[in-house]
Backbone as numpy.savetxt, mean C-alpha at the origin, in Angstrom:
# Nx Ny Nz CAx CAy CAz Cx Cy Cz
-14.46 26.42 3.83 -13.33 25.78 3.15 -13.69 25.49 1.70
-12.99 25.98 0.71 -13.32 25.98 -0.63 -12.96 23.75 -0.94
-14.13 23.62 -1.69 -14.32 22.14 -1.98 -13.07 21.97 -2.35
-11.93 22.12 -2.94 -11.19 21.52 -3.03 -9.75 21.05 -2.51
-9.58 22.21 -1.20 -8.98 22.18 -0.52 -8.98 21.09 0.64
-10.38 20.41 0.49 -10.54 19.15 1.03 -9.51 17.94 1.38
-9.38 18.39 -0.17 -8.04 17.12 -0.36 -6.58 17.27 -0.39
-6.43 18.72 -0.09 -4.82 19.54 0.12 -4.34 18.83 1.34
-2.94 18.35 0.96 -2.16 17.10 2.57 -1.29 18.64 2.43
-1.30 19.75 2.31 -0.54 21.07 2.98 -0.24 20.97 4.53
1.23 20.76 5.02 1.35 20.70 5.94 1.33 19.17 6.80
1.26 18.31 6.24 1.09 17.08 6.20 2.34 16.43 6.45
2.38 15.72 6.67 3.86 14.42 6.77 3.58 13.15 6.97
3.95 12.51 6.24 3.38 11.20 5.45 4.65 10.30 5.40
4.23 9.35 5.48 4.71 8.06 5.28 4.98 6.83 4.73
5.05 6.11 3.85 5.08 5.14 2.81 5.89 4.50 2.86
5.74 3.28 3.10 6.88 2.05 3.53 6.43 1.23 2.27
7.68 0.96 1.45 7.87 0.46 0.29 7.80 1.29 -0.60
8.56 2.53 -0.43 8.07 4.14 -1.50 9.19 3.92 -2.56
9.77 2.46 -2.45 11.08 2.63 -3.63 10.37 2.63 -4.96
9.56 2.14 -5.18 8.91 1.58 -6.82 7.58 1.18 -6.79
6.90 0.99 -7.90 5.66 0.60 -8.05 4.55 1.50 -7.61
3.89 0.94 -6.74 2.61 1.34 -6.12 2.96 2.54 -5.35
4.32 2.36 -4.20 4.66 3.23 -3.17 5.29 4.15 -3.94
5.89 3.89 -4.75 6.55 5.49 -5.61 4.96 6.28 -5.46
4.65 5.74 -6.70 3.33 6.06 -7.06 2.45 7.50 -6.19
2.45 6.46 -4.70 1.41 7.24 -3.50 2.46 8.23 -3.01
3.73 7.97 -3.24 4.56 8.95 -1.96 4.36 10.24 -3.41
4.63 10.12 -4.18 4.78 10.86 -5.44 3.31 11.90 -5.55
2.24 11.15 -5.64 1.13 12.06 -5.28 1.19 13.04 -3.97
1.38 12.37 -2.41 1.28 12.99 -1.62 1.99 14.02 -1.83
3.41 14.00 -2.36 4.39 15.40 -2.60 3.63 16.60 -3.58
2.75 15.95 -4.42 2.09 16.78 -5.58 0.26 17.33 -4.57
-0.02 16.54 -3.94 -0.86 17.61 -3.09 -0.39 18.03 -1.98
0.96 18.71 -1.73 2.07 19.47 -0.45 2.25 18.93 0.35
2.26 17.46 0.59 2.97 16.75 1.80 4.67 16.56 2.10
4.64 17.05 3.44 6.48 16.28 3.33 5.67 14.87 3.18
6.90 14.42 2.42 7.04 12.63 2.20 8.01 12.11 2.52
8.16 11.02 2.95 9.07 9.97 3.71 8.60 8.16 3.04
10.12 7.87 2.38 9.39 6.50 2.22 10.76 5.44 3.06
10.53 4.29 2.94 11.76 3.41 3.62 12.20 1.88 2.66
12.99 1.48 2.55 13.50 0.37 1.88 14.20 -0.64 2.91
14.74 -1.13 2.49 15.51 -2.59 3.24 17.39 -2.70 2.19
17.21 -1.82 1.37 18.36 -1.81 1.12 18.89 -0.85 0.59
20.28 -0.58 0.64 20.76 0.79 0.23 20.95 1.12 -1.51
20.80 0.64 -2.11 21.04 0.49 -3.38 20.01 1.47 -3.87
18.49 0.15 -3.54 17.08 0.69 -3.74 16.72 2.08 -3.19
17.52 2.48 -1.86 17.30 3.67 -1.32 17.64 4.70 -2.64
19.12 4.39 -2.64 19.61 5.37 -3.82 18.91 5.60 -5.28
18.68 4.86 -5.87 18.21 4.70 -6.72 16.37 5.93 -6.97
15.46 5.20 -6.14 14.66 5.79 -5.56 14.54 7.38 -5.16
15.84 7.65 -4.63 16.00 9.40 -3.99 16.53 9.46 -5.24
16.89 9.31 -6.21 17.21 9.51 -7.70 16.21 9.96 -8.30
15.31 8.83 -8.58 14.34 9.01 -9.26 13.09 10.18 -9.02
13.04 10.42 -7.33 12.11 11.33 -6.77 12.71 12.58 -7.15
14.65 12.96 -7.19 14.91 14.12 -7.40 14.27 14.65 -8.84
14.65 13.64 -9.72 14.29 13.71 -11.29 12.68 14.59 -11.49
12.48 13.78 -10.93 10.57 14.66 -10.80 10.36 15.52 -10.28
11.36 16.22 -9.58 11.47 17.33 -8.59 10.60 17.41 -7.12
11.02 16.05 -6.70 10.13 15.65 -5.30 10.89 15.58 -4.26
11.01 16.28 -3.33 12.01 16.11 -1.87 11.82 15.17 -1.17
11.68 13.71 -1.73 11.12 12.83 -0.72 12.54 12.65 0.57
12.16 12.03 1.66 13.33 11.34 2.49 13.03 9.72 2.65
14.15 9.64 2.57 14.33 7.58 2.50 15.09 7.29 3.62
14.72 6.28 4.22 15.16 5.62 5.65 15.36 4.22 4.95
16.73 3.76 5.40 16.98 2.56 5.47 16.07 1.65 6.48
15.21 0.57 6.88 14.55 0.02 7.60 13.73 -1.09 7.18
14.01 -2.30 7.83 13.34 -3.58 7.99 11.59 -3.32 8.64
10.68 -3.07 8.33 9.30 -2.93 8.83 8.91 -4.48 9.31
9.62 -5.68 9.86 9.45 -6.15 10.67 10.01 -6.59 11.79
10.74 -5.38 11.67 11.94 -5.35 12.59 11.38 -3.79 13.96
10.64 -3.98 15.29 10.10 -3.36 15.81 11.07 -2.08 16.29
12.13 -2.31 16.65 13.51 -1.31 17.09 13.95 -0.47 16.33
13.87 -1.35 14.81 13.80 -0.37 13.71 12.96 0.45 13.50
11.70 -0.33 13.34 10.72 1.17 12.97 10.43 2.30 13.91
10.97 1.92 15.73 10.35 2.80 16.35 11.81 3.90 16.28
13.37 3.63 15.73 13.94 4.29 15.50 13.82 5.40 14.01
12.96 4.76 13.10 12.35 5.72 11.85 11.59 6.32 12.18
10.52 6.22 13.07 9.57 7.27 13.48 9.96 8.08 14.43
11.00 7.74 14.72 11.12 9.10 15.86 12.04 10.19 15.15
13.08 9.38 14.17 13.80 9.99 12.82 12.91 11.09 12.31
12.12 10.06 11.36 10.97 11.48 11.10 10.29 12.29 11.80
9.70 12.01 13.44 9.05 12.90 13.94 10.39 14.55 14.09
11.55 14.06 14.40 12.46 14.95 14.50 12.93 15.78 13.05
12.98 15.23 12.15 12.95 15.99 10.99 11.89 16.13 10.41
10.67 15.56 10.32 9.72 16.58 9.55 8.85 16.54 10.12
8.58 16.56 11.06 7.19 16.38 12.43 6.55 14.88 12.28
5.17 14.63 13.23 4.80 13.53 13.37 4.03 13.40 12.38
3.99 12.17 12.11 3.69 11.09 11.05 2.10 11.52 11.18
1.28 12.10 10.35 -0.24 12.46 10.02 -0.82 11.57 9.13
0.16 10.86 8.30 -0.73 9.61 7.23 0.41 8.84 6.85
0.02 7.06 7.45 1.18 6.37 7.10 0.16 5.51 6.02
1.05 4.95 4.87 0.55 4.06 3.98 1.53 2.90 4.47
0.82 1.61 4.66 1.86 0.04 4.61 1.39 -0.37 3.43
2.39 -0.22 2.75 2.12 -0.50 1.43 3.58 -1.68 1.11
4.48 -1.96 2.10 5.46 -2.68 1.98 4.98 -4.51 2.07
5.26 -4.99 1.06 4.72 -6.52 1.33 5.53 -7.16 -0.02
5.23 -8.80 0.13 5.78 -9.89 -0.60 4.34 -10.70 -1.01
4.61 -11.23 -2.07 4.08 -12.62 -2.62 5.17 -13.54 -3.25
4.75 -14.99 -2.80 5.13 -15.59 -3.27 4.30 -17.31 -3.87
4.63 -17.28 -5.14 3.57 -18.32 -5.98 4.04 -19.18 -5.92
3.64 -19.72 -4.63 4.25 -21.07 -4.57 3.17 -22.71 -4.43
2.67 -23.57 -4.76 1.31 -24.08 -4.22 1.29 -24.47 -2.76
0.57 -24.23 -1.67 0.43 -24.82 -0.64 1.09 -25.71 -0.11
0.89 -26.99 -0.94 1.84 -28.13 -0.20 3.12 -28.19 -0.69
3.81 -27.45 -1.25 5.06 -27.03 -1.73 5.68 -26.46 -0.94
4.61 -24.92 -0.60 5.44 -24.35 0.23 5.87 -24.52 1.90
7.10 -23.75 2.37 7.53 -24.23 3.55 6.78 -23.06 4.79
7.11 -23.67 5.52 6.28 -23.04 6.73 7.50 -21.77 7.05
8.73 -21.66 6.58 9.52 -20.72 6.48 9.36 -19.73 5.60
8.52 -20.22 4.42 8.06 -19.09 3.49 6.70 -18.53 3.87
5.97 -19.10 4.55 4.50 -18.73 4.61 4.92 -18.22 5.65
5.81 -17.95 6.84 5.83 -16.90 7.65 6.81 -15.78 7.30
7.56 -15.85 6.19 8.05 -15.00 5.27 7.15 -13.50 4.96
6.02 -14.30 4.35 4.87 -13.56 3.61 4.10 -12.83 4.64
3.53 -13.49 5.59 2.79 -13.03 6.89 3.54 -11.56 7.89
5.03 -12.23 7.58 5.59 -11.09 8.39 5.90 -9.77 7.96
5.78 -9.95 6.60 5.92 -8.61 6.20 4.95 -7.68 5.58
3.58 -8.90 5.21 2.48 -8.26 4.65 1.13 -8.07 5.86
1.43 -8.62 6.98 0.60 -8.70 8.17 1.13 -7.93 9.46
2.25 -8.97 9.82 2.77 -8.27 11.19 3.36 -6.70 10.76
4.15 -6.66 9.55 4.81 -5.25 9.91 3.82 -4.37 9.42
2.85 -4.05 9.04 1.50 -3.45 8.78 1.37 -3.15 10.61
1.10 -4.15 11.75 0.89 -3.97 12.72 2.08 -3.31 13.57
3.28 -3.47 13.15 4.30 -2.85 14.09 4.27 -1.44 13.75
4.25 -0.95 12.23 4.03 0.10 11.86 2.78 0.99 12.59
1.75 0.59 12.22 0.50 1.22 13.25 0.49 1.85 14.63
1.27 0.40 15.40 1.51 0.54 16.45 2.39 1.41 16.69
3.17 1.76 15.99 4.43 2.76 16.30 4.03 4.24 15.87
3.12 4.08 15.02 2.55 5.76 14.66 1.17 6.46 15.45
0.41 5.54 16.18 -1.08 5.31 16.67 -0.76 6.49 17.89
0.27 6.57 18.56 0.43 7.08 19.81 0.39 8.48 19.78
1.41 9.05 18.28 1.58 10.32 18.39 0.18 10.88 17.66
-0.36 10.02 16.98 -2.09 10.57 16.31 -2.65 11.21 17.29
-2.93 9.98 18.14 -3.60 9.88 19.60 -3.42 11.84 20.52
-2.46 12.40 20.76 -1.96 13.35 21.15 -2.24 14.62 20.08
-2.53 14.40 19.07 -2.66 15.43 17.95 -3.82 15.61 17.62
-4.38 14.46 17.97 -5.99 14.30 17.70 -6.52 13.86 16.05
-5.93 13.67 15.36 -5.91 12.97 14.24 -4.94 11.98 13.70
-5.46 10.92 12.62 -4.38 10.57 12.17 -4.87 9.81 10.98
-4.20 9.54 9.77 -5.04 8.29 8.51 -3.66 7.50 8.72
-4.52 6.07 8.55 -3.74 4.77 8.31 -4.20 4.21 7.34
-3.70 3.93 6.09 -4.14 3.32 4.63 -3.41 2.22 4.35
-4.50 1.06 4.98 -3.38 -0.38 4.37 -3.83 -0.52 3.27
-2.46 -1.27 2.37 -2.59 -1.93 0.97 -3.06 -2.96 0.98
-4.32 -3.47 0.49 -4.83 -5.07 0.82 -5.16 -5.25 -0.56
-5.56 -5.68 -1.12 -5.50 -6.51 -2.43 -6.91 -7.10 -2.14
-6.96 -7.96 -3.94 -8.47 -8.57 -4.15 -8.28 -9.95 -3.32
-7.18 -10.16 -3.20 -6.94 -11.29 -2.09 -7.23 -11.37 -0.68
-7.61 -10.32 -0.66 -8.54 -9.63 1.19 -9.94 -10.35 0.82
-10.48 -10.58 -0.94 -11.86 -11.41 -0.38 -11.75 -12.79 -1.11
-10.88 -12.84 -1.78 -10.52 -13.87 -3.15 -9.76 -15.09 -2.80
-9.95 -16.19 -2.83 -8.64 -16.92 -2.81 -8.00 -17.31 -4.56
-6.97 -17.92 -4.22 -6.37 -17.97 -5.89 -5.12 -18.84 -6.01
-4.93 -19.80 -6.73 -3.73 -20.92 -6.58 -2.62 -20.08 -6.62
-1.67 -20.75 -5.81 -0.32 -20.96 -4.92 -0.03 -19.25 -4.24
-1.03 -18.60 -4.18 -0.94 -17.88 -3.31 -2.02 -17.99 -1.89
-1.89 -19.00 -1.32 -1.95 -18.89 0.25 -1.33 -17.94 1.66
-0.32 -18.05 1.80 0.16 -17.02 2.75 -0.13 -15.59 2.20
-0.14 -15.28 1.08 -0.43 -14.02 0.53 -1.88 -13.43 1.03
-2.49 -14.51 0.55 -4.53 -14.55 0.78 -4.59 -14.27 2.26
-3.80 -15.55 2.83 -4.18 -15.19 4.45 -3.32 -13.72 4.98
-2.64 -13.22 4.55 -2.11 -12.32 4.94 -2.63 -11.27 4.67
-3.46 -10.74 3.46 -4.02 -9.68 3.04 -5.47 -9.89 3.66
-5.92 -11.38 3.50 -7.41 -11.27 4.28 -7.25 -10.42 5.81
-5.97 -11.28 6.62 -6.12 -10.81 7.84 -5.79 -9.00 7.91
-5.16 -8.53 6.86 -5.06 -6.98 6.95 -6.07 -6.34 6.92
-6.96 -7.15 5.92 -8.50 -5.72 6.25 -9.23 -6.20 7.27
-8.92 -7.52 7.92 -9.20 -7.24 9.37 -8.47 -6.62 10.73
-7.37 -6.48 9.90 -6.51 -5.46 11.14 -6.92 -3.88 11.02
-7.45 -3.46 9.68 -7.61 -2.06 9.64 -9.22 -2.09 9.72
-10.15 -2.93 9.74 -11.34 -2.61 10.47 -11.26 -2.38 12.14
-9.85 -3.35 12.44 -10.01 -3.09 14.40 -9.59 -2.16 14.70
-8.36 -1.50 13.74 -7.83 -0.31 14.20 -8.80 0.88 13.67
-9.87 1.01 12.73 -10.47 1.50 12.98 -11.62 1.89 14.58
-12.31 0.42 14.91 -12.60 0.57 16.09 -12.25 0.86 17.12
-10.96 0.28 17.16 -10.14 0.66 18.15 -10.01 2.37 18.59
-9.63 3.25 17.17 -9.09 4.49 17.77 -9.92 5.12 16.93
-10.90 4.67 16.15 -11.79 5.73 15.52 -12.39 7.14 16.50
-12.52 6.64 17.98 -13.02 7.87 18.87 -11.67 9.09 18.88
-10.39 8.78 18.33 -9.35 9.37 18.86 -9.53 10.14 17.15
-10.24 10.25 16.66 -10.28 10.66 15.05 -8.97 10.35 14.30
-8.73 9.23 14.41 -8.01 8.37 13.60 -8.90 7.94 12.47
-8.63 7.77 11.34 -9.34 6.74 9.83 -8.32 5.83 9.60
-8.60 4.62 9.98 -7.75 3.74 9.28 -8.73 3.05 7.99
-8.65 2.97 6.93 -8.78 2.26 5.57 -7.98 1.60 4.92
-8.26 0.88 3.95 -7.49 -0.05 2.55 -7.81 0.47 1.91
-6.55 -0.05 0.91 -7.08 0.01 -0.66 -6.66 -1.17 -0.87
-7.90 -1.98 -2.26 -7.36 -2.83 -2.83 -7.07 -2.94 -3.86
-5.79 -2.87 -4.66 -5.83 -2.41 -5.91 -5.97 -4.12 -6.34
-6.24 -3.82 -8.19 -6.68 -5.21 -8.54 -5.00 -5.54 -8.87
-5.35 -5.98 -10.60 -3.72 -6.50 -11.27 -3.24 -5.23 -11.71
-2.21 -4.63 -11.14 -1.11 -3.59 -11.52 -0.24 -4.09 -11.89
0.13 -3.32 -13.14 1.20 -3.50 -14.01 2.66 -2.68 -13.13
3.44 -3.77 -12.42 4.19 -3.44 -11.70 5.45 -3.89 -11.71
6.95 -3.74 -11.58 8.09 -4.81 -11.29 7.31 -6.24 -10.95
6.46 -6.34 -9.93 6.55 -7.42 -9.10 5.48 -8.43 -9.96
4.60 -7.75 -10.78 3.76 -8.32 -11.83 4.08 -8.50 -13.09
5.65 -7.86 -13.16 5.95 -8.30 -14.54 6.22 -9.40 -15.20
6.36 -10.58 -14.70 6.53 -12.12 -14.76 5.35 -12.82 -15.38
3.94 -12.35 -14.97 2.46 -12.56 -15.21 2.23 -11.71 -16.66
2.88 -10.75 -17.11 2.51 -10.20 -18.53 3.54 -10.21 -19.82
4.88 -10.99 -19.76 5.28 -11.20 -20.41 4.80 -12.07 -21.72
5.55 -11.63 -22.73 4.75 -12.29 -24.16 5.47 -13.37 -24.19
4.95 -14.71 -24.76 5.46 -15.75 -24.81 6.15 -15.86 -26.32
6.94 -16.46 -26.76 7.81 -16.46 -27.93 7.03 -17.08 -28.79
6.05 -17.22 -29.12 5.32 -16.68 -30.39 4.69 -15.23 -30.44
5.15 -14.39 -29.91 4.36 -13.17 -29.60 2.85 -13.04 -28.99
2.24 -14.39 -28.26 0.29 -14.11 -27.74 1.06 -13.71 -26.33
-0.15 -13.05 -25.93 -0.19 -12.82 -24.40 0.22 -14.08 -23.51
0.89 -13.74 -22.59 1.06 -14.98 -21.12 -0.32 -15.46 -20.76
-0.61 -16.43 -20.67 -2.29 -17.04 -20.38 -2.68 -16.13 -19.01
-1.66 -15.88 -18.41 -2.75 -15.78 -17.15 -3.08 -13.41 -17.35
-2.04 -13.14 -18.18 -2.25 -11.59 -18.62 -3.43 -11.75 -19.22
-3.92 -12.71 -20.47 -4.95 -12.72 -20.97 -6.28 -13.13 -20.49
-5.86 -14.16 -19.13 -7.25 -14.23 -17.82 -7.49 -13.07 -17.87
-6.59 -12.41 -17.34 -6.75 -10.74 -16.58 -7.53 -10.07 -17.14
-6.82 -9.76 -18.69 -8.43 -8.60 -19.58 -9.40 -9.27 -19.60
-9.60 -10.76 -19.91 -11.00 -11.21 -20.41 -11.66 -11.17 -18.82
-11.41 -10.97 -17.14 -11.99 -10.80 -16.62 -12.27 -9.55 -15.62
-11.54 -8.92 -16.74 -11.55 -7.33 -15.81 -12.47 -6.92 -16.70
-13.62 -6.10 -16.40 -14.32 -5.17 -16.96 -13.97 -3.57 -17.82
-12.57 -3.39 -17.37 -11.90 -2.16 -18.27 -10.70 -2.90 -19.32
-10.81 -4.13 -19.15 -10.00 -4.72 -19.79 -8.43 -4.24 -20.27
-8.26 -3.97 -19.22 -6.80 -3.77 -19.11 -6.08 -4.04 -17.77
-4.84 -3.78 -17.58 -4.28 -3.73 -16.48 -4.15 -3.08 -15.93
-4.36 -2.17 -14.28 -4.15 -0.73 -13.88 -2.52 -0.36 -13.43
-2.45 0.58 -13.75 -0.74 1.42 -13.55 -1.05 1.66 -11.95
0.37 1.94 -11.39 0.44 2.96 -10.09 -0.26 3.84 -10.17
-0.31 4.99 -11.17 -1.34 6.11 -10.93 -2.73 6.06 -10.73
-3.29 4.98 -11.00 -4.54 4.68 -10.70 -4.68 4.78 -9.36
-3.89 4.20 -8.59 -4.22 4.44 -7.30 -3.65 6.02 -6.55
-3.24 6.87 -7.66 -3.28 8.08 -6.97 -4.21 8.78 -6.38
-5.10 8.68 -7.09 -7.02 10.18 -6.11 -6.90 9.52 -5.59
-7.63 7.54 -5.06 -8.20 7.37 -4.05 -6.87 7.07 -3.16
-5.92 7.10 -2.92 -4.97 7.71 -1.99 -4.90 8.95 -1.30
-4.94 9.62 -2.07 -5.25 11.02 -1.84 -5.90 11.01 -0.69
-8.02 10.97 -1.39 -8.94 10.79 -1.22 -8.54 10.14 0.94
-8.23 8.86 0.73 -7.97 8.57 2.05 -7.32 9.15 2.87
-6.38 10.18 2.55 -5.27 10.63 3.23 -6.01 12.04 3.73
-6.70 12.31 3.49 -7.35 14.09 3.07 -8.43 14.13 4.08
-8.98 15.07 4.56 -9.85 15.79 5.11 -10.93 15.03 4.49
-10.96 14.86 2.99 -12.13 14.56 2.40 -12.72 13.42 3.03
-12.04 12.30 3.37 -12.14 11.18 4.13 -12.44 11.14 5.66
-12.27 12.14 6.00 -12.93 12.44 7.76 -13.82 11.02 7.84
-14.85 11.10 7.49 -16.20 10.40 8.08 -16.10 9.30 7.12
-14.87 8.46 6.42 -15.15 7.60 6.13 -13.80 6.38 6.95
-13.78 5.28 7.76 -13.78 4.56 8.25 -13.75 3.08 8.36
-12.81 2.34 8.16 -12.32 1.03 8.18 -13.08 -0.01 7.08
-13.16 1.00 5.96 -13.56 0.18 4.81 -12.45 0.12 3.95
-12.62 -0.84 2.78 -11.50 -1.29 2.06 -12.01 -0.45 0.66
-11.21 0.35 -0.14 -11.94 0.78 -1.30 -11.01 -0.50 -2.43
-11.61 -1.30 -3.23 -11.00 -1.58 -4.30 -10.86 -1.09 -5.66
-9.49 -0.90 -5.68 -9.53 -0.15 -7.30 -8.89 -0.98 -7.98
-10.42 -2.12 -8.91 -9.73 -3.18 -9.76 -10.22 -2.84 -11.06
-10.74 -2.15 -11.98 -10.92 -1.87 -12.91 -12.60 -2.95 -13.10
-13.14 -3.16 -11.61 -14.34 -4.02 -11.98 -14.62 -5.02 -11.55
-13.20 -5.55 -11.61 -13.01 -7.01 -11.61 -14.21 -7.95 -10.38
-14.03 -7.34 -8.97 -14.49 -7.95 -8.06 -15.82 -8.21 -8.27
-16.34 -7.22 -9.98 -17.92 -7.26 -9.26 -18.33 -7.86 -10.62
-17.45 -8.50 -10.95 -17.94 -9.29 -12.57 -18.03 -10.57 -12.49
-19.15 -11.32 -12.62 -18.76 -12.98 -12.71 -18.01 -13.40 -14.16
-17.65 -12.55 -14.84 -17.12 -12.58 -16.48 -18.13 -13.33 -17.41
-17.44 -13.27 -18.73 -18.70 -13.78 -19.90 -18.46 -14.66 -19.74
-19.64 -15.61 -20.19 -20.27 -16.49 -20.50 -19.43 -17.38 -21.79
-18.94 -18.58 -21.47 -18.24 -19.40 -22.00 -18.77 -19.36 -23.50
């Protein structure tokens, strides 16, 4: 097999829950550019549209499913959707999730299971709903999105922390779990992406300086900047691909450094 065909998803059918924008554009957008059918899902029709807009523009055939990913009836009606139109699911990304900055004793126990259910449990309903047909095919990649918050804690994001901590412990078990069935389940953790959902954190304040906490960010990232969606294109790839065979319920972080810097010196 010529080295680079390693990483060809030719023949592939893929998955990406939250493929409307950001990060999930991003990954469903690569997978189409190394020959995967792609499939992503939303929660509303607008975003659907919009989205199959934007994928036509680039000249990407993605398919979009309307679907709640913590909603179990739902997703096991999208996967069987897709297994019938573009075969079974060979690499799902849960890349669908919430934060919300709220402080601890502020927030309500209605919001912190808000956060949990969509950045924890539907990560697990998803799995669970794709694990079976792997199982029968004899392969399969599962790539959760976990964040620096899988080792970090960080004010008024609690349910977020516990929710992403407990994901890279859900994709180390589902590694154990079905690693004999040559399943790879992995993370990625991307650091601060410059995203819709991060755009609140980099706005300029009306004297024109950086937002204090954008300017935390460079002075403690080591590339001193912020990373785009495409950053997390190769090591997506990378996980999704052949190339990744023998690698296994580790988390790769792609923070520009960050995790491994104690920053300068006051």
């Amino acid at each position: 097999m010529e080295k680079m065909e390693r990483f060809s998803l030719e023949g592939k059918t893929a998955l990406v829950t939250g493929g409307a924008y950001g990060i999930g554009f991003a990954i469903t957008s690569a997978y189409a550019e190394a020959g995967a059918r792609v499939a992503f899902n939303c929660r509303s029709q607008e975003h659907l549209e919009q989205a199959l807009a934007r994928y036509h523009e680039i000249g990407i055939d993605a398919r979009g499913y309307l679907c709640d990913v913590t909603d179990e009836a739902q997703v096991k009606s999208m996967v069987e959707e897709i297994r019938n139109e573009l075969g079974i699911i060979d690499i799902l990304v849960n890349n669908a999730g919430i934060i919300k900055r709220i402080p601890m004793t502020e927030m309500s126990v209605e919001e912190f299971r808000q956060v949990v259910d969509i950045d924890l449990n539907a990560p697990f309903i998803m799995s669970k709903a794709v694990i079976p047909d792997m199982i029968k095919q004899g392969h399969g990649k599962i790539i959760n999105i976990c964040s620096m918050m899988s080792e970090l804690g960080r004010e008024t994001v609690s349910a977020y922390a516990a929710a992403k901590g407990g994901l890279k412990m859900l994709t180390k078990n589902i590694c154990s779990e079905y690693g004999h069935c040559n399943i790879q389940c992995n993370g990625i953790g991307p650091g601060y992406i410059a995203t819709p959902q991060t755009a609140p954190l980099r706005e300029r304040q009306k004297d024109g300086s950086r937002h204090p906490f954008d300017q935390f960010i460079i002075t403690k990232t080591p590339a001193e900047r912020w990373g785009v969606p495409e950053d997390l294109k190769g090591p997506a790839i990378f996980l999704a691909s052949q190339a990744s065979d023998f690698v296994n319920g580790q988390i790769l972080y792609v923070d520009g450094g960050i995790l491994a810097y104690i920053g300068k010196q006051p």
